[in-house]
PDB file of N, CA, C, O and CB in Angstrom:
ATOM      1  N   MET A   1      29.693 -44.801  -8.697  1.00  0.00           N
ATOM      2  CA  MET A   1      29.140 -43.437  -8.059  1.00  0.00           C
ATOM      3  C   MET A   1      27.913 -43.752  -7.708  1.00  0.00           C
ATOM      4  O   MET A   1      27.201 -44.642  -8.171  1.00  0.00           O
ATOM      5  CB  MET A   1      29.091 -42.150  -8.964  1.00  0.00           C
ATOM      6  N   LYS A   2      27.566 -42.579  -6.416  1.00  0.00           N
ATOM      7  CA  LYS A   2      26.290 -42.909  -5.647  1.00  0.00           C
ATOM      8  C   LYS A   2      25.691 -41.633  -6.615  1.00  0.00           C
ATOM      9  O   LYS A   2      26.347 -40.728  -7.131  1.00  0.00           O
ATOM     10  CB  LYS A   2      26.273 -42.798  -3.623  1.00  0.00           C
ATOM     11  N   ARG A   3      24.515 -41.827  -6.668  1.00  0.00           N
ATOM     12  CA  ARG A   3      23.649 -40.879  -7.316  1.00  0.00           C
ATOM     13  C   ARG A   3      23.309 -39.933  -6.117  1.00  0.00           C
ATOM     14  O   ARG A   3      22.933 -40.337  -5.016  1.00  0.00           O
ATOM     15  CB  ARG A   3      22.321 -41.586  -8.044  1.00  0.00           C
ATOM     16  N   SER A   4      23.508 -38.488  -6.503  1.00  0.00           N
ATOM     17  CA  SER A   4      23.321 -37.521  -5.396  1.00  0.00           C
ATOM     18  C   SER A   4      21.814 -37.217  -5.343  1.00  0.00           C
ATOM     19  O   SER A   4      21.222 -37.039  -6.408  1.00  0.00           O
ATOM     20  CB  SER A   4      24.195 -36.170  -5.613  1.00  0.00           C
ATOM     21  N   ASP A   5      21.289 -37.160  -4.410  1.00  0.00           N
ATOM     22  CA  ASP A   5      19.754 -36.875  -3.904  1.00  0.00           C
ATOM     23  C   ASP A   5      19.402 -35.447  -4.576  1.00  0.00           C
ATOM     24  O   ASP A   5      18.303 -35.253  -5.095  1.00  0.00           O
ATOM     25  CB  ASP A   5      19.605 -36.780  -2.034  1.00  0.00           C
ATOM     26  N   ARG A   6      20.541 -34.340  -4.525  1.00  0.00           N
ATOM     27  CA  ARG A   6      20.092 -32.892  -4.930  1.00  0.00           C
ATOM     28  C   ARG A   6      20.653 -32.751  -6.500  1.00  0.00           C
ATOM     29  O   ARG A   6      21.866 -32.826  -6.698  1.00  0.00           O
ATOM     30  CB  ARG A   6      20.825 -31.602  -3.799  1.00  0.00           C
ATOM     31  N   GLU A   7      19.934 -32.590  -7.356  1.00  0.00           N
ATOM     32  CA  GLU A   7      19.864 -32.635  -8.838  1.00  0.00           C
ATOM     33  C   GLU A   7      19.527 -31.024  -8.928  1.00  0.00           C
ATOM     34  O   GLU A   7      18.722 -30.538  -8.133  1.00  0.00           O
ATOM     35  CB  GLU A   7      18.611 -33.820  -9.558  1.00  0.00           C
ATOM     36  N   ILE A   8      20.170 -30.223  -9.919  1.00  0.00           N
ATOM     37  CA  ILE A   8      19.869 -29.153 -10.301  1.00  0.00           C
ATOM     38  C   ILE A   8      18.850 -29.081 -11.298  1.00  0.00           C
ATOM     39  O   ILE A   8      18.798 -29.890 -12.224  1.00  0.00           O
ATOM     40  CB  ILE A   8      20.854 -28.636 -10.600  1.00  0.00           C
ATOM     41  N   ASN A   9      18.149 -28.271 -11.169  1.00  0.00           N
ATOM     42  CA  ASN A   9      16.941 -27.824 -11.788  1.00  0.00           C
ATOM     43  C   ASN A   9      16.851 -26.689 -12.529  1.00  0.00           C
ATOM     44  O   ASN A   9      16.737 -25.731 -11.765  1.00  0.00           O
ATOM     45  CB  ASN A   9      16.087 -27.695 -10.964  1.00  0.00           C
ATOM     46  N   LEU A  10      16.851 -26.362 -13.673  1.00  0.00           N
ATOM     47  CA  LEU A  10      16.872 -25.087 -14.083  1.00  0.00           C
ATOM     48  C   LEU A  10      15.259 -24.450 -14.038  1.00  0.00           C
ATOM     49  O   LEU A  10      15.175 -23.354 -14.592  1.00  0.00           O
ATOM     50  CB  LEU A  10      17.571 -25.092 -15.545  1.00  0.00           C
ATOM     51  N   LEU A  11      14.233 -24.877 -13.574  1.00  0.00           N
ATOM     52  CA  LEU A  11      13.009 -24.333 -13.184  1.00  0.00           C
ATOM     53  C   LEU A  11      13.183 -23.848 -11.547  1.00  0.00           C
ATOM     54  O   LEU A  11      12.626 -22.847 -11.095  1.00  0.00           O
ATOM     55  CB  LEU A  11      11.811 -25.494 -13.447  1.00  0.00           C
ATOM     56  N   ASP A  12      14.117 -24.811 -10.706  1.00  0.00           N
ATOM     57  CA  ASP A  12      14.011 -24.207  -9.686  1.00  0.00           C
ATOM     58  C   ASP A  12      14.980 -22.846  -9.551  1.00  0.00           C
ATOM     59  O   ASP A  12      14.841 -22.038  -8.633  1.00  0.00           O
ATOM     60  CB  ASP A  12      14.189 -25.185  -8.754  1.00  0.00           C
ATOM     61  N   ILE A  13      15.597 -22.767 -10.203  1.00  0.00           N
ATOM     62  CA  ILE A  13      16.786 -21.558 -10.291  1.00  0.00           C
ATOM     63  C   ILE A  13      15.832 -20.216 -10.593  1.00  0.00           C
ATOM     64  O   ILE A  13      15.895 -19.180  -9.929  1.00  0.00           O
ATOM     65  CB  ILE A  13      18.121 -21.855 -11.779  1.00  0.00           C
ATOM     66  N   SER A  14      14.939 -20.440 -11.724  1.00  0.00           N
ATOM     67  CA  SER A  14      14.188 -19.355 -11.987  1.00  0.00           C
ATOM     68  C   SER A  14      13.200 -19.043 -10.991  1.00  0.00           C
ATOM     69  O   SER A  14      12.920 -17.853 -10.849  1.00  0.00           O
ATOM     70  CB  SER A  14      13.617 -19.493 -13.162  1.00  0.00           C
ATOM     71  N   GLN A  15      12.706 -19.777 -10.380  1.00  0.00           N
ATOM     72  CA  GLN A  15      11.723 -19.596  -9.309  1.00  0.00           C
ATOM     73  C   GLN A  15      12.505 -18.896  -7.960  1.00  0.00           C
ATOM     74  O   GLN A  15      11.967 -18.037  -7.261  1.00  0.00           O
ATOM     75  CB  GLN A  15      11.036 -21.131  -8.946  1.00  0.00           C
ATOM     76  N   THR A  16      13.595 -19.321  -7.779  1.00  0.00           N
ATOM     77  CA  THR A  16      14.368 -18.543  -6.732  1.00  0.00           C
ATOM     78  C   THR A  16      14.411 -16.850  -7.245  1.00  0.00           C
ATOM     79  O   THR A  16      14.013 -15.890  -6.585  1.00  0.00           O
ATOM     80  CB  THR A  16      16.049 -19.273  -6.604  1.00  0.00           C
ATOM     81  N   GLU A  17      14.863 -16.834  -8.262  1.00  0.00           N
ATOM     82  CA  GLU A  17      15.340 -15.535  -8.865  1.00  0.00           C
ATOM     83  C   GLU A  17      13.755 -14.950  -9.066  1.00  0.00           C
ATOM     84  O   GLU A  17      13.737 -13.722  -9.146  1.00  0.00           O
ATOM     85  CB  GLU A  17      16.414 -15.726 -10.460  1.00  0.00           C
ATOM     86  N   HIS A  18      12.719 -15.457  -9.140  1.00  0.00           N
ATOM     87  CA  HIS A  18      11.364 -14.675  -9.166  1.00  0.00           C
ATOM     88  C   HIS A  18      11.087 -14.410  -8.004  1.00  0.00           C
ATOM     89  O   HIS A  18      10.368 -13.416  -7.899  1.00  0.00           O
ATOM     90  CB  HIS A  18      10.212 -15.296  -9.725  1.00  0.00           C
ATOM     91  N   ARG A  19      11.422 -14.993  -6.891  1.00  0.00           N
ATOM     92  CA  ARG A  19      11.136 -14.763  -5.274  1.00  0.00           C
ATOM     93  C   ARG A  19      11.808 -13.687  -4.740  1.00  0.00           C
ATOM     94  O   ARG A  19      11.261 -12.882  -3.986  1.00  0.00           O
ATOM     95  CB  ARG A  19      11.554 -15.935  -4.375  1.00  0.00           C
ATOM     96  N   SER A  20      13.184 -13.609  -5.149  1.00  0.00           N
ATOM     97  CA  SER A  20      13.860 -12.563  -4.707  1.00  0.00           C
ATOM     98  C   SER A  20      13.446 -11.096  -5.571  1.00  0.00           C
ATOM     99  O   SER A  20      13.459  -9.976  -5.060  1.00  0.00           O
ATOM    100  CB  SER A  20      15.371 -12.995  -4.819  1.00  0.00           C
ATOM    101  N   THR A  21      13.110 -11.383  -6.881  1.00  0.00           N
ATOM    102  CA  THR A  21      12.696 -10.079  -7.527  1.00  0.00           C
ATOM    103  C   THR A  21      11.412  -9.623  -6.950  1.00  0.00           C
ATOM    104  O   THR A  21      11.180  -8.416  -7.013  1.00  0.00           O
ATOM    105  CB  THR A  21      12.545 -10.207  -9.070  1.00  0.00           C
ATOM    106  N   ARG A  22      10.409 -10.526  -6.312  1.00  0.00           N
ATOM    107  CA  ARG A  22       9.328 -10.088  -5.822  1.00  0.00           C
ATOM    108  C   ARG A  22       9.166  -9.451  -4.348  1.00  0.00           C
ATOM    109  O   ARG A  22       8.353  -8.692  -3.820  1.00  0.00           O
ATOM    110  CB  ARG A  22       8.608 -11.065  -5.981  1.00  0.00           C
ATOM    111  N   SER A  23      10.388 -10.159  -3.923  1.00  0.00           N
ATOM    112  CA  SER A  23      10.663  -9.456  -2.519  1.00  0.00           C
ATOM    113  C   SER A  23      11.230  -8.289  -2.481  1.00  0.00           C
ATOM    114  O   SER A  23      11.065  -7.559  -1.503  1.00  0.00           O
ATOM    115  CB  SER A  23      11.453 -10.146  -1.696  1.00  0.00           C
ATOM    116  N   ASN A  24      11.909  -7.960  -3.422  1.00  0.00           N
ATOM    117  CA  ASN A  24      12.582  -6.703  -3.522  1.00  0.00           C
ATOM    118  C   ASN A  24      11.485  -5.500  -3.950  1.00  0.00           C
ATOM    119  O   ASN A  24      11.934  -4.362  -4.088  1.00  0.00           O
ATOM    120  CB  ASN A  24      13.800  -6.872  -4.621  1.00  0.00           C
ATOM    121  N   LYS A  25      10.281  -5.706  -4.128  1.00  0.00           N
ATOM    122  CA  LYS A  25       9.060  -4.679  -4.897  1.00  0.00           C
ATOM    123  C   LYS A  25       8.797  -3.815  -3.291  1.00  0.00           C
ATOM    124  O   LYS A  25       8.723  -4.256  -2.144  1.00  0.00           O
ATOM    125  CB  LYS A  25       7.160  -5.822  -5.745  1.00  0.00           C
ATOM    126  N   ILE A  26       8.725  -2.723  -3.729  1.00  0.00           N
ATOM    127  CA  ILE A  26       8.466  -1.948  -2.732  1.00  0.00           C
ATOM    128  C   ILE A  26       6.833  -1.785  -2.411  1.00  0.00           C
ATOM    129  O   ILE A  26       5.953  -1.283  -3.109  1.00  0.00           O
ATOM    130  CB  ILE A  26       9.151  -0.695  -3.051  1.00  0.00           C
ATOM    131  N   LYS A  27       6.761  -2.457  -0.971  1.00  0.00           N
ATOM    132  CA  LYS A  27       5.384  -2.462  -0.732  1.00  0.00           C
ATOM    133  C   LYS A  27       4.743  -1.143  -0.430  1.00  0.00           C
ATOM    134  O   LYS A  27       5.396  -0.212   0.042  1.00  0.00           O
ATOM    135  CB  LYS A  27       5.132  -3.332   0.301  1.00  0.00           C
ATOM    136  N   THR A  28       3.308  -1.051  -0.735  1.00  0.00           N
ATOM    137  CA  THR A  28       2.822   0.222  -0.745  1.00  0.00           C
ATOM    138  C   THR A  28       1.354  -0.151  -0.146  1.00  0.00           C
ATOM    139  O   THR A  28       0.897  -1.243  -0.483  1.00  0.00           O
ATOM    140  CB  THR A  28       2.899   0.968  -2.269  1.00  0.00           C
ATOM    141  N   THR A  29       0.679   0.571   0.607  1.00  0.00           N
ATOM    142  CA  THR A  29      -0.515   0.699   1.246  1.00  0.00           C
ATOM    143  C   THR A  29      -1.102   1.781   0.813  1.00  0.00           C
ATOM    144  O   THR A  29      -0.455   2.723   0.354  1.00  0.00           O
ATOM    145  CB  THR A  29      -0.440   0.707   2.554  1.00  0.00           C
ATOM    146  N   ASP A  30      -2.710   1.773   0.930  1.00  0.00           N
ATOM    147  CA  ASP A  30      -3.490   2.714   0.229  1.00  0.00           C
ATOM    148  C   ASP A  30      -3.459   3.863   1.656  1.00  0.00           C
ATOM    149  O   ASP A  30      -3.430   3.523   2.838  1.00  0.00           O
ATOM    150  CB  ASP A  30      -5.202   1.991  -0.401  1.00  0.00           C
ATOM    151  N   VAL A  31      -3.473   5.091   1.183  1.00  0.00           N
ATOM    152  CA  VAL A  31      -3.246   6.246   1.929  1.00  0.00           C
ATOM    153  C   VAL A  31      -4.726   6.080   2.897  1.00  0.00           C
ATOM    154  O   VAL A  31      -4.827   6.013   4.122  1.00  0.00           O
ATOM    155  CB  VAL A  31      -3.041   7.763   0.856  1.00  0.00           C
ATOM    156  N   ASN A  32      -5.747   6.048   1.886  1.00  0.00           N
ATOM    157  CA  ASN A  32      -7.236   6.105   2.058  1.00  0.00           C
ATOM    158  C   ASN A  32      -7.539   5.260   3.469  1.00  0.00           C
ATOM    159  O   ASN A  32      -8.260   5.679   4.374  1.00  0.00           O
ATOM    160  CB  ASN A  32      -8.049   5.400   0.650  1.00  0.00           C
ATOM    161  N   ILE A  33      -6.816   3.947   3.462  1.00  0.00           N
ATOM    162  CA  ILE A  33      -7.140   2.826   4.351  1.00  0.00           C
ATOM    163  C   ILE A  33      -6.464   3.152   5.444  1.00  0.00           C
ATOM    164  O   ILE A  33      -6.914   2.761   6.521  1.00  0.00           O
ATOM    165  CB  ILE A  33      -6.807   1.457   3.886  1.00  0.00           C
ATOM    166  N   LEU A  34      -5.617   3.694   5.423  1.00  0.00           N
ATOM    167  CA  LEU A  34      -4.431   4.442   6.838  1.00  0.00           C
ATOM    168  C   LEU A  34      -5.177   5.526   7.252  1.00  0.00           C
ATOM    169  O   LEU A  34      -5.125   5.663   8.475  1.00  0.00           O
ATOM    170  CB  LEU A  34      -2.642   5.182   6.343  1.00  0.00           C
ATOM    171  N   LEU A  35      -5.950   6.465   6.598  1.00  0.00           N
ATOM    172  CA  LEU A  35      -6.701   7.615   7.220  1.00  0.00           C
ATOM    173  C   LEU A  35      -7.923   6.998   7.788  1.00  0.00           C
ATOM    174  O   LEU A  35      -8.249   7.443   8.888  1.00  0.00           O
ATOM    175  CB  LEU A  35      -7.071   8.796   6.178  1.00  0.00           C
ATOM    176  N   ASN A  36      -8.574   6.190   7.344  1.00  0.00           N
ATOM    177  CA  ASN A  36      -9.755   5.547   7.861  1.00  0.00           C
ATOM    178  C   ASN A  36      -9.618   4.675   9.205  1.00  0.00           C
ATOM    179  O   ASN A  36     -10.491   4.382  10.022  1.00  0.00           O
ATOM    180  CB  ASN A  36     -10.260   4.687   6.777  1.00  0.00           C
ATOM    181  N   ARG A  37      -8.256   4.353   9.180  1.00  0.00           N
ATOM    182  CA  ARG A  37      -8.218   3.477  10.121  1.00  0.00           C
ATOM    183  C   ARG A  37      -7.843   4.318  11.468  1.00  0.00           C
ATOM    184  O   ARG A  37      -8.231   3.882  12.552  1.00  0.00           O
ATOM    185  CB  ARG A  37      -7.249   2.348   9.717  1.00  0.00           C
ATOM    186  N   VAL A  38      -7.013   5.646  11.390  1.00  0.00           N
ATOM    187  CA  VAL A  38      -6.874   6.361  12.112  1.00  0.00           C
ATOM    188  C   VAL A  38      -7.898   7.192  12.636  1.00  0.00           C
ATOM    189  O   VAL A  38      -7.759   7.764  13.718  1.00  0.00           O
ATOM    190  CB  VAL A  38      -6.110   6.791  11.745  1.00  0.00           C
ATOM    191  N   ARG A  39      -8.989   7.302  11.888  1.00  0.00           N
ATOM    192  CA  ARG A  39     -10.316   7.925  12.094  1.00  0.00           C
ATOM    193  C   ARG A  39     -11.125   6.845  13.213  1.00  0.00           C
ATOM    194  O   ARG A  39     -11.736   7.243  14.205  1.00  0.00           O
ATOM    195  CB  ARG A  39     -11.170   8.095  10.476  1.00  0.00           C
ATOM    196  N   MET A  40     -11.005   5.685  12.888  1.00  0.00           N
ATOM    197  CA  MET A  40     -11.879   4.590  13.355  1.00  0.00           C
ATOM    198  C   MET A  40     -11.271   4.885  14.947  1.00  0.00           C
ATOM    199  O   MET A  40     -12.066   5.080  15.866  1.00  0.00           O
ATOM    200  CB  MET A  40     -11.609   2.832  12.521  1.00  0.00           C
ATOM    201  N   THR A  41      -9.649   4.899  15.194  1.00  0.00           N
ATOM    202  CA  THR A  41      -9.312   4.985  16.443  1.00  0.00           C
ATOM    203  C   THR A  41      -9.556   6.052  17.387  1.00  0.00           C
ATOM    204  O   THR A  41      -9.669   5.978  18.611  1.00  0.00           O
ATOM    205  CB  THR A  41      -8.259   4.819  16.419  1.00  0.00           C
ATOM    206  N   LYS A  42      -9.617   7.022  16.650  1.00  0.00           N
ATOM    207  CA  LYS A  42     -10.052   8.286  17.240  1.00  0.00           C
ATOM    208  C   LYS A  42     -11.489   8.458  17.760  1.00  0.00           C
ATOM    209  O   LYS A  42     -11.775   9.105  18.768  1.00  0.00           O
ATOM    210  CB  LYS A  42      -9.846   9.274  16.277  1.00  0.00           C
ATOM    211  N   LYS A  43     -12.432   7.763  16.910  1.00  0.00           N
ATOM    212  CA  LYS A  43     -13.589   7.513  17.526  1.00  0.00           C
ATOM    213  C   LYS A  43     -13.831   6.655  18.741  1.00  0.00           C
ATOM    214  O   LYS A  43     -14.482   6.941  19.745  1.00  0.00           O
ATOM    215  CB  LYS A  43     -14.247   7.103  16.675  1.00  0.00           C
ATOM    216  N   ILE A  44     -13.150   5.494  18.440  1.00  0.00           N
ATOM    217  CA  ILE A  44     -13.056   4.387  19.649  1.00  0.00           C
ATOM    218  C   ILE A  44     -12.650   5.328  20.883  1.00  0.00           C
ATOM    219  O   ILE A  44     -13.326   5.396  21.909  1.00  0.00           O
ATOM    220  CB  ILE A  44     -11.763   3.031  19.355  1.00  0.00           C
ATOM    221  N   GLU A  45     -11.621   5.952  20.693  1.00  0.00           N
ATOM    222  CA  GLU A  45     -10.792   6.756  22.068  1.00  0.00           C
ATOM    223  C   GLU A  45     -11.767   7.373  22.481  1.00  0.00           C
ATOM    224  O   GLU A  45     -12.241   6.982  23.548  1.00  0.00           O
ATOM    225  CB  GLU A  45      -9.494   7.861  21.872  1.00  0.00           C
ATOM    226  N   LEU A  46     -12.412   8.551  21.785  1.00  0.00           N
ATOM    227  CA  LEU A  46     -13.406   9.512  22.139  1.00  0.00           C
ATOM    228  C   LEU A  46     -14.616   9.038  23.065  1.00  0.00           C
ATOM    229  O   LEU A  46     -15.015   9.587  24.092  1.00  0.00           O
ATOM    230  CB  LEU A  46     -13.931  10.027  20.887  1.00  0.00           C
ATOM    231  N   LYS A  47     -15.052   8.004  22.514  1.00  0.00           N
ATOM    232  CA  LYS A  47     -15.982   7.048  22.985  1.00  0.00           C
ATOM    233  C   LYS A  47     -15.781   6.420  24.788  1.00  0.00           C
ATOM    234  O   LYS A  47     -16.556   6.366  25.743  1.00  0.00           O
ATOM    235  CB  LYS A  47     -15.786   5.811  21.824  1.00  0.00           C
ATOM    236  N   LYS A  48     -14.422   6.051  24.596  1.00  0.00           N
ATOM    237  CA  LYS A  48     -13.933   5.381  25.863  1.00  0.00           C
ATOM    238  C   LYS A  48     -13.807   6.564  27.066  1.00  0.00           C
ATOM    239  O   LYS A  48     -14.094   6.485  28.261  1.00  0.00           O
ATOM    240  CB  LYS A  48     -12.380   4.609  25.546  1.00  0.00           C
ATOM    241  N   ARG A  49     -13.285   7.647  26.313  1.00  0.00           N
ATOM    242  CA  ARG A  49     -13.407   8.790  27.202  1.00  0.00           C
ATOM    243  C   ARG A  49     -14.637   9.018  27.652  1.00  0.00           C
ATOM    244  O   ARG A  49     -14.819   8.630  28.806  1.00  0.00           O
ATOM    245  CB  ARG A  49     -12.994   9.921  26.661  1.00  0.00           C
ATOM    246  N   VAL A  50     -15.558   9.529  27.112  1.00  0.00           N
ATOM    247  CA  VAL A  50     -16.847   9.830  27.120  1.00  0.00           C
ATOM    248  C   VAL A  50     -17.743   9.048  28.429  1.00  0.00           C
ATOM    249  O   VAL A  50     -18.411   9.512  29.354  1.00  0.00           O
ATOM    250  CB  VAL A  50     -17.330   9.445  25.672  1.00  0.00           C
ATOM    251  N   ILE A  51     -17.488   8.006  28.119  1.00  0.00           N
ATOM    252  CA  ILE A  51     -17.992   6.760  28.862  1.00  0.00           C
ATOM    253  C   ILE A  51     -17.174   6.706  30.273  1.00  0.00           C
ATOM    254  O   ILE A  51     -17.866   6.487  31.267  1.00  0.00           O
ATOM    255  CB  ILE A  51     -17.719   5.312  27.911  1.00  0.00           C
ATOM    256  N   PHE A  52     -16.038   6.849  30.427  1.00  0.00           N
ATOM    257  CA  PHE A  52     -15.015   7.171  31.612  1.00  0.00           C
ATOM    258  C   PHE A  52     -15.446   8.351  32.309  1.00  0.00           C
ATOM    259  O   PHE A  52     -15.537   8.338  33.536  1.00  0.00           O
ATOM    260  CB  PHE A  52     -13.516   7.429  31.123  1.00  0.00           C
ATOM    261  N   LEU A  53     -15.749   9.481  31.556  1.00  0.00           N
ATOM    262  CA  LEU A  53     -15.956  10.859  32.471  1.00  0.00           C
ATOM    263  C   LEU A  53     -17.394  10.596  33.038  1.00  0.00           C
ATOM    264  O   LEU A  53     -17.557  10.914  34.216  1.00  0.00           O
ATOM    265  CB  LEU A  53     -15.891  12.483  31.497  1.00  0.00           C
ATOM    266  N   ALA A  54     -18.350  10.114  32.433  1.00  0.00           N
ATOM    267  CA  ALA A  54     -19.692  10.049  32.831  1.00  0.00           C
ATOM    268  C   ALA A  54     -19.701   9.059  33.822  1.00  0.00           C
ATOM    269  O   ALA A  54     -20.305   9.287  34.870  1.00  0.00           O
ATOM    270  CB  ALA A  54     -20.641   9.774  31.749  1.00  0.00           C
ATOM    271  N   SER A  55     -19.019   7.804  33.619  1.00  0.00           N
ATOM    272  CA  SER A  55     -19.203   7.223  35.014  1.00  0.00           C
ATOM    273  C   SER A  55     -18.566   7.829  36.365  1.00  0.00           C
ATOM    274  O   SER A  55     -18.988   7.658  37.509  1.00  0.00           O
ATOM    275  CB  SER A  55     -18.703   5.901  34.925  1.00  0.00           C
ATOM    276  N   LEU A  56     -17.518   8.529  35.981  1.00  0.00           N
ATOM    277  CA  LEU A  56     -16.629   9.191  36.996  1.00  0.00           C
ATOM    278  C   LEU A  56     -17.757  10.154  37.574  1.00  0.00           C
ATOM    279  O   LEU A  56     -18.016   9.958  38.762  1.00  0.00           O
ATOM    280  CB  LEU A  56     -15.168  10.014  36.326  1.00  0.00           C
ATOM    281  N   LEU A  57     -18.417  11.087  36.982  1.00  0.00           N
ATOM    282  CA  LEU A  57     -19.128  11.914  37.121  1.00  0.00           C
ATOM    283  C   LEU A  57     -20.485  11.333  37.824  1.00  0.00           C
ATOM    284  O   LEU A  57     -21.095  11.937  38.706  1.00  0.00           O
ATOM    285  CB  LEU A  57     -19.184  12.517  35.925  1.00  0.00           C
ATOM    286  N   PHE A  58     -20.787  10.297  37.390  1.00  0.00           N
ATOM    287  CA  PHE A  58     -22.103   9.544  38.053  1.00  0.00           C
ATOM    288  C   PHE A  58     -21.579   8.969  39.525  1.00  0.00           C
ATOM    289  O   PHE A  58     -22.376   8.969  40.464  1.00  0.00           O
ATOM    290  CB  PHE A  58     -22.711   8.095  36.963  1.00  0.00           C
ATOM    291  N   GLY A  59     -20.424   8.552  39.679  1.00  0.00           N
ATOM    292  CA  GLY A  59     -19.811   8.280  40.772  1.00  0.00           C
ATOM    293  C   GLY A  59     -19.456   9.273  41.801  1.00  0.00           C
ATOM    294  O   GLY A  59     -19.279   8.915  42.966  1.00  0.00           O
ATOM    295  N   VAL A  60     -19.353  10.397  41.467  1.00  0.00           N
ATOM    296  CA  VAL A  60     -19.081  11.619  42.381  1.00  0.00           C
ATOM    297  C   VAL A  60     -20.500  12.056  42.492  1.00  0.00           C
ATOM    298  O   VAL A  60     -20.844  12.074  43.674  1.00  0.00           O
ATOM    299  CB  VAL A  60     -18.006  12.849  41.760  1.00  0.00           C
ATOM    300  N   ILE A  61     -21.209  12.326  41.874  1.00  0.00           N
ATOM    301  CA  ILE A  61     -22.688  12.592  42.429  1.00  0.00           C
ATOM    302  C   ILE A  61     -23.521  11.603  43.238  1.00  0.00           C
ATOM    303  O   ILE A  61     -24.544  11.866  43.871  1.00  0.00           O
ATOM    304  CB  ILE A  61     -23.524  12.851  41.325  1.00  0.00           C
ATOM    305  N   LEU A  62     -22.905  10.401  43.110  1.00  0.00           N
ATOM    306  CA  LEU A  62     -23.741   9.133  44.059  1.00  0.00           C
ATOM    307  C   LEU A  62     -22.979   9.381  45.567  1.00  0.00           C
ATOM    308  O   LEU A  62     -23.453   9.389  46.703  1.00  0.00           O
ATOM    309  CB  LEU A  62     -23.377   7.122  43.339  1.00  0.00           C
ATOM    310  N   ILE A  63     -21.672   9.566  45.103  1.00  0.00           N
ATOM    311  CA  ILE A  63     -21.054   9.830  46.344  1.00  0.00           C
ATOM    312  C   ILE A  63     -21.527  11.105  47.227  1.00  0.00           C
ATOM    313  O   ILE A  63     -21.700  11.097  48.446  1.00  0.00           O
ATOM    314  CB  ILE A  63     -19.662   9.951  46.039  1.00  0.00           C
ATOM    315  N   SER A  64     -21.678  12.072  46.451  1.00  0.00           N
ATOM    316  CA  SER A  64     -21.967  13.352  46.923  1.00  0.00           C
ATOM    317  C   SER A  64     -23.273  13.093  47.664  1.00  0.00           C
ATOM    318  O   SER A  64     -23.257  13.391  48.859  1.00  0.00           O
ATOM    319  CB  SER A  64     -22.049  14.453  45.773  1.00  0.00           C
ATOM    320  N   VAL A  65     -24.493  12.548  47.124  1.00  0.00           N
ATOM    321  CA  VAL A  65     -25.727  12.396  47.516  1.00  0.00           C
ATOM    322  C   VAL A  65     -25.740  11.549  49.041  1.00  0.00           C
ATOM    323  O   VAL A  65     -26.337  11.917  50.053  1.00  0.00           O
ATOM    324  CB  VAL A  65     -26.478  11.674  46.305  1.00  0.00           C
ATOM    325  N   PHE A  66     -24.978  10.424  48.896  1.00  0.00           N
ATOM    326  CA  PHE A  66     -24.912   9.482  50.072  1.00  0.00           C
ATOM    327  C   PHE A  66     -24.586  10.357  51.266  1.00  0.00           C
ATOM    328  O   PHE A  66     -25.164  10.215  52.344  1.00  0.00           O
ATOM    329  CB  PHE A  66     -23.795   8.295  49.882  1.00  0.00           C
ATOM    330  N   THR A  67     -23.633  11.279  51.045  1.00  0.00           N
ATOM    331  CA  THR A  67     -22.882  11.890  52.078  1.00  0.00           C
ATOM    332  C   THR A  67     -23.527  13.166  52.656  1.00  0.00           C
ATOM    333  O   THR A  67     -23.200  13.648  53.741  1.00  0.00           O
ATOM    334  CB  THR A  67     -21.544  12.188  51.563  1.00  0.00           C
ATOM    335  N   LEU A  68     -24.415  13.642  51.886  1.00  0.00           N
ATOM    336  CA  LEU A  68     -25.699  14.591  52.327  1.00  0.00           C
ATOM    337  C   LEU A  68     -26.742  14.051  52.988  1.00  0.00           C
ATOM    338  O   LEU A  68     -27.420  14.707  53.779  1.00  0.00           O
ATOM    339  CB  LEU A  68     -26.368  15.196  51.238  1.00  0.00           C
ATOM    340  N   ILE A  69     -27.001  12.531  52.654  1.00  0.00           N
ATOM    341  CA  ILE A  69     -28.172  12.174  53.413  1.00  0.00           C
ATOM    342  C   ILE A  69     -27.713  11.582  54.883  1.00  0.00           C
ATOM    343  O   ILE A  69     -28.564  11.216  55.693  1.00  0.00           O
ATOM    344  CB  ILE A  69     -29.041  11.086  52.550  1.00  0.00           C
TER     345      ILE A  69
END
């Protein structure tokens, strides 16, 4: 008889069971981390809006000055 390449090892079975129980655990994240991320994105969006409005206002003023000259 030929010897099979695959041999059943009891340690391998226990490792697969451990993996399945570990993957079935509920994943949780810290609420404070999520809130900080939301705050940071709001700050970044506010900065982008202020820069955009300032550049738009500067452009309008620049165009109006050149049209008056």
